[in-house]
């Protein structure tokens, strides 16, 4: 740790850490485990670099900011979904508590570090690859990857273990396994800065209404386990075992989150997740997993993300920020908007492997000490 005391520069992280140690806040025991883990994840860069120690995080402002809000009642979730559609709930509101926590600990220095942007891409194979391979087949995805990889943007792709016929029709039948070309592409991507997330089993919705599209909602524990067992087994045949879950249609029941947490270090979400879990800060530990939803304007078409990126970076303040792109949307837009975005995105795009390592370090202080700051 950097020593504090009289020799520490006023306003520096060392000075902040020293002041926190000089007047510790009682009651780490009053924090929930999720709060402590979220705090470690939020300050992972400083903790691993040794510019802060964990005692510096034990402040009432941080504890309040990182309070894990329970899943709201259904009426409240619907209200939050309406506010989102009215553009009164956006990504900035979702990270505002995290910014407040960093200001409480780091003061003016909290604005200094650049953001660490985690890019998520939905999905490969595309869920319509069977029915419309000319538009959504492997060739078009390879064009997308060339743009991303050529600009040096690491990303996570949500992987479908199987591709359905008519996935938006619950009563339709038929799905196929990954084709040889698709497996070959995934194996190549693994060596080119791409991480993988499990994207359900075959993306077939259980409900016809677009407002209810989901592969998971309504399944009980045994049914959920069976779906995930099948999906993981399909990918394991090809040597893939993702630590991240990306729910098809961004929808799953809140009661399913603990079941997902037994398998995945990170569970993603999006705008549709608001109706199931509420509008939650991102990222945050919830139980035994990190919940990582993304919201507009960082969830959308490349042009929408690009329009917000400058201000987001300016106020990034060392946060983990989740951007979600859909390569099918960028194909339909002619790729030009994506090509403009990637140059702006590249300096701030973080590897998902680094995020997963930070998640593991944040799980408990003992684990951090055992692995050391370089883990």
C-alpha positions as a printed Julia matrix, in Angstrom:
375×3 Matrix{Float64}:
   0.0     0.0     0.0
   1.07    3.6    -0.58
   1.88    5.17    2.78
  -0.3     8.07    3.89
   0.15   10.62    6.64
   1.94   13.94    6.48
   3.86   13.09    3.32
   0.78   12.26    1.25
  -0.25   14.82   -1.36
  -3.6    16.45   -0.38
  -6.38   15.15   -2.6
  -4.35   12.17   -3.78
  -5.61    8.6    -3.52
  -2.9     7.97   -0.94
  -4.17   10.88    1.14
  -7.77    9.71    0.82
  -6.78    6.2     1.86
  -4.81    7.53    4.83
  -7.74    9.68    5.99
 -10.08    6.71    5.75
  -7.74    4.62    7.88
  -7.38    7.43   10.41
 -11.14    7.62   10.96
 -12.52    4.18   10.12
 -16.25    3.74    9.86
 -17.56    1.11   12.22
 -19.62   -1.71   10.96
 -18.2    -3.59    8.01
 -20.49   -6.25    9.45
 -23.46   -4.04    8.59
 -22.6    -4.24    4.9
 -24.13   -7.01    2.87
 -21.73   -9.36    1.12
 -23.05   -8.07   -2.2
 -22.21   -4.48   -1.19
 -18.66   -5.4    -0.2
 -18.11   -7.35   -3.42
 -19.54   -4.56   -5.57
 -17.24   -2.09   -3.82
 -14.2    -4.26   -4.54
 -15.23   -4.55   -8.18
 -15.8    -0.82   -8.48
 -12.36   -0.03   -7.04
 -10.54   -3.05   -8.44
  -7.96   -0.98  -10.34
  -6.97    0.98   -7.24
  -7.02   -2.06   -4.95
  -4.83   -4.15   -7.23
  -2.45   -1.24   -7.87
  -2.13   -0.61   -4.14
  -3.27    3.02   -4.29
  -6.19    2.16   -2.0
  -6.73   -0.47    0.62
 -10.09   -1.99    1.42
 -10.51   -0.01    4.64
 -10.75    3.13    2.52
 -14.01    1.85    1.06
 -15.68    1.46    4.45
 -17.54    4.75    4.34
 -21.26    5.41    4.88
 -21.58    7.19    1.53
 -20.22    4.14   -0.28
 -22.43    1.77    1.65
 -25.54    3.82    0.8
 -24.58    4.16   -2.85
 -23.98    0.44   -3.27
 -27.1    -0.75   -1.5
 -28.5    -3.71   -3.41
 -32.1    -2.89   -4.17
 -34.57   -5.74   -3.97
 -36.48   -6.69   -7.09
 -39.43   -4.28   -7.09
 -43.06   -5.47   -7.18
 -44.51   -6.05  -10.63
 -46.38   -2.71  -10.73
 -43.18   -0.83   -9.92
 -41.23   -2.74  -12.57
 -43.85   -1.87  -15.17
 -43.58    1.76  -14.09
 -39.8     1.69  -14.49
 -40.19    0.11  -17.93
 -42.52    2.95  -18.92
 -40.04    5.53  -17.66
 -37.35    3.83  -19.73
 -39.49    4.04  -22.87
 -40.06    7.72  -22.12
 -36.24    8.11  -21.94
 -36.36    9.05  -18.27
 -34.28    6.04  -17.29
 -31.0     5.72  -19.13
 -27.53    4.28  -18.67
 -26.38    7.39  -16.82
 -28.94    6.84  -14.05
 -27.83    3.21  -13.76
 -24.22    4.18  -13.01
 -24.94    7.3   -10.95
 -24.71    5.39   -7.61
 -21.33    3.98   -8.64
 -20.05    7.44   -9.54
 -21.23    8.69   -6.13
 -19.32    5.89   -4.4
 -16.13    6.75   -6.26
 -16.48   10.44   -5.44
 -16.92    9.59   -1.76
 -13.6     7.72   -1.7
 -11.47    9.42   -4.34
 -12.82   12.96   -4.36
 -11.7    14.95   -7.42
  -9.53   12.05   -8.49
 -12.64    9.93   -9.19
 -13.05   11.56  -12.61
  -9.5    10.81  -13.66
  -9.29    7.18  -14.79
 -10.84    6.44  -18.2
 -13.82    4.08  -18.37
 -13.36    0.41  -19.11
 -15.92   -0.45  -21.77
 -17.11   -4.02  -22.1
 -18.54   -4.64  -25.57
 -21.16   -7.36  -25.87
 -22.4    -8.54  -29.27
 -25.61  -10.46  -29.9
 -25.3   -13.15  -31.33
 -23.49  -15.88  -33.28
 -24.81  -17.87  -34.93
 -27.59  -15.37  -35.54
 -30.93  -16.64  -34.3
 -32.28  -16.3   -37.86
 -29.3   -18.0   -39.52
 -31.32  -21.09  -40.5
 -34.26  -19.22  -42.03
 -32.3   -16.4   -43.69
 -28.64  -17.41  -44.16
 -28.0   -14.84  -46.9
 -28.64  -11.98  -44.48
 -27.64  -13.53  -41.17
 -25.22  -16.31  -41.99
 -21.55  -16.8   -41.2
 -20.29  -14.68  -44.1
 -22.0   -11.55  -42.81
 -20.79  -12.16  -39.26
 -17.22  -12.51  -40.52
 -17.53   -9.04  -42.06
 -18.6    -7.72  -38.68
 -15.67   -9.39  -36.94
 -13.17   -8.0   -39.45
 -14.36   -4.49  -38.64
 -14.12   -5.04  -34.88
 -10.84   -6.94  -34.92
  -9.27   -4.59  -37.43
  -9.95   -1.66  -35.11
  -8.59   -3.56  -32.1
 -11.9    -3.77  -30.23
 -12.18   -6.86  -27.99
 -15.71   -8.05  -27.38
 -17.88  -10.86  -26.07
 -20.2   -12.65  -28.45
 -23.33  -14.38  -27.19
 -23.14  -17.9   -28.63
 -26.14  -20.01  -29.6
 -25.49  -23.75  -29.11
 -28.27  -24.56  -31.58
 -30.13  -22.61  -34.3
 -33.92  -22.87  -34.52
 -36.29  -22.83  -37.42
 -38.83  -19.98  -36.92
 -37.49  -19.04  -33.46
 -40.2   -16.41  -32.91
 -42.95  -19.04  -33.23
 -43.35  -21.01  -29.98
 -45.19  -23.87  -31.67
 -42.63  -24.34  -34.44
 -40.24  -27.26  -34.21
 -36.75  -28.07  -35.36
 -33.29  -26.88  -34.5
 -29.85  -27.72  -35.82
 -26.46  -27.99  -34.15
 -23.59  -25.67  -34.99
 -22.23  -26.18  -38.48
 -18.55  -26.91  -39.11
 -17.93  -23.41  -40.45
 -19.56  -21.83  -37.4
 -17.43  -23.92  -35.03
 -14.3   -23.05  -37.0
 -15.14  -19.35  -36.75
 -15.65  -19.57  -33.0
 -12.35  -21.37  -32.52
 -10.56  -18.71  -34.54
 -12.27  -15.89  -32.62
 -11.02  -17.34  -29.35
  -7.5   -16.43  -30.43
  -8.47  -12.96  -31.66
  -9.62  -11.2   -28.51
 -13.19  -12.5   -28.46
 -14.81  -13.94  -25.33
 -17.94  -16.1   -25.29
 -21.21  -15.98  -23.42
 -23.91  -18.64  -23.45
 -27.04  -17.34  -25.22
 -29.63  -19.85  -24.1
 -30.12  -23.12  -25.96
 -31.74  -22.28  -29.31
 -33.36  -18.82  -28.87
 -36.88  -20.18  -29.37
 -39.35  -18.01  -27.54
 -41.91  -19.63  -25.27
 -44.4   -16.81  -25.9
 -45.73  -15.34  -29.16
 -46.16  -11.75  -27.96
 -43.08   -9.59  -28.66
 -43.56   -8.07  -25.21
 -43.04  -11.49  -23.64
 -40.43  -13.1   -25.89
 -38.24  -15.29  -23.7
 -36.64  -18.71  -23.75
 -36.49  -18.9   -19.95
 -39.43  -17.1   -18.34
 -41.93  -19.43  -16.73
 -39.62  -22.44  -16.43
 -39.32  -24.07  -13.03
 -36.01  -25.11  -11.49
 -35.89  -28.54  -13.12
 -36.83  -27.17  -16.55
 -34.29  -24.36  -16.28
 -31.55  -26.79  -15.3
 -32.45  -29.1   -18.16
 -32.27  -26.27  -20.7
 -28.92  -25.07  -19.37
 -27.53  -28.59  -19.12
 -28.4   -29.21  -22.77
 -26.97  -25.85  -23.88
 -23.71  -26.24  -21.95
 -23.29  -29.81  -23.19
 -23.69  -28.67  -26.81
 -20.95  -26.07  -26.44
 -18.72  -28.4   -24.4
 -18.66  -30.78  -27.37
 -16.72  -28.07  -29.2
 -14.51  -27.15  -26.25
 -16.35  -24.02  -25.04
 -17.44  -23.37  -21.44
 -18.57  -19.73  -21.04
 -18.54  -18.01  -17.66
 -21.05  -15.39  -18.87
 -24.76  -15.8   -19.54
 -26.6   -13.6   -22.04
 -30.34  -14.33  -21.81
 -32.17  -14.52  -25.14
 -34.4   -11.46  -25.51
 -32.83  -10.13  -22.28
 -35.59  -11.81  -20.28
 -35.52  -14.27  -17.4
 -37.46  -14.5   -14.15
 -35.88  -12.94  -11.08
 -36.24  -16.26   -9.22
 -33.99  -17.84  -11.87
 -31.04  -15.55  -11.1
 -29.75  -17.68   -8.17
 -29.94  -20.75  -10.42
 -27.96  -18.98  -13.12
 -25.49  -17.78  -10.48
 -24.54  -21.38   -9.71
 -23.17  -21.68  -13.25
 -22.09  -18.22  -14.4
 -19.84  -15.55  -12.89
 -21.68  -12.83  -14.83
 -25.32  -12.62  -15.94
 -26.1    -9.93  -18.5
 -29.29   -7.99  -19.11
 -30.77   -5.22  -21.19
 -33.82   -2.96  -21.52
 -36.25   -5.88  -21.43
 -34.76   -7.03  -18.12
 -36.27   -3.99  -16.39
 -39.68   -5.64  -16.49
 -38.28   -8.68  -14.66
 -35.65   -7.35  -12.23
 -36.3    -3.62  -12.23
 -33.96   -0.82  -13.28
 -30.76   -1.79  -11.46
 -27.26   -0.26  -11.24
 -24.62   -1.88  -13.42
 -22.49   -3.8   -12.67
 -23.47   -5.05   -9.25
 -23.13   -8.26   -7.3
 -26.48   -9.93   -6.68
 -26.06  -13.08   -4.64
 -23.31  -15.21   -6.15
 -23.11  -13.54   -9.55
 -22.44  -10.12  -11.07
 -25.47   -8.68  -12.82
 -24.42   -6.62  -15.84
 -27.34   -4.99  -17.65
 -26.87   -2.36  -20.33
 -29.29    0.41  -21.23
 -29.67    3.02  -23.96
 -27.85    4.89  -25.3
 -25.06    2.34  -24.78
 -27.47   -0.4   -25.84
 -28.51    0.18  -29.43
 -27.35    0.79  -32.96
 -23.74    1.85  -33.47
 -24.85    5.38  -34.37
 -26.73    5.71  -31.06
 -23.77    4.44  -29.08
 -21.4     6.77  -30.95
 -23.57    9.8   -30.22
 -23.28    9.19  -26.48
 -19.75    7.86  -26.31
 -17.93   11.19  -26.0
 -19.84   12.33  -22.94
 -19.71    8.83  -21.46
 -15.93    8.74  -21.77
 -15.58   12.26  -20.38
 -17.47   11.27  -17.23
 -16.25    7.66  -17.2
 -14.4     7.93  -13.92
 -12.89    4.44  -14.0
 -16.25    2.65  -14.23
 -16.95   -0.62  -16.0
 -19.43    0.32  -18.76
 -21.41   -2.2   -20.82
 -22.02   -1.49  -24.51
 -24.31   -3.85  -26.44
 -24.32   -4.08  -30.24
 -26.28   -6.34  -32.57
 -24.3    -7.24  -35.67
 -27.5    -7.98  -37.57
 -28.58   -4.38  -37.08
 -25.21   -3.15  -38.34
 -25.44   -5.37  -41.43
 -28.83   -3.86  -42.23
 -27.37   -0.36  -41.74
 -24.61   -1.12  -44.27
 -21.72   -1.3   -41.75
 -20.79    2.38  -42.11
 -22.05    3.41  -38.67
 -20.15    0.56  -37.05
 -16.98    1.53  -38.91
 -17.29    5.05  -37.53
 -17.91    3.82  -33.99
 -15.04    1.36  -33.58
 -12.29    3.95  -33.88
 -13.78    5.91  -30.99
 -14.44    2.78  -28.98
 -11.07    1.07  -29.34
  -9.03    3.13  -26.82
 -11.46    2.3   -24.02
 -12.59   -1.24  -24.86
 -11.57   -3.69  -22.14
 -10.99   -7.42  -22.44
 -13.69   -9.52  -20.87
 -10.96  -11.73  -19.43
  -9.8    -8.73  -17.38
 -13.32   -8.08  -16.15
 -13.82  -11.71  -15.17
 -10.51  -11.62  -13.29
 -11.71   -8.51  -11.43
 -14.98  -10.27  -10.63
 -13.07  -13.17   -9.15
 -10.86  -10.84   -7.09
 -13.91   -9.01   -5.8
 -15.54  -12.21   -4.6
 -13.73  -12.05   -1.28
 -10.8   -10.29    0.34
  -9.13  -13.59    1.23
  -9.07  -14.53   -2.44
  -7.49  -11.19   -3.31
  -4.74  -11.61   -0.74
  -4.05  -15.2    -1.81
  -3.73  -14.33   -5.5
  -1.84  -11.11   -5.02
  -2.29   -7.8    -6.82
  -1.04   -9.18  -10.12
  -3.72  -11.88  -10.39
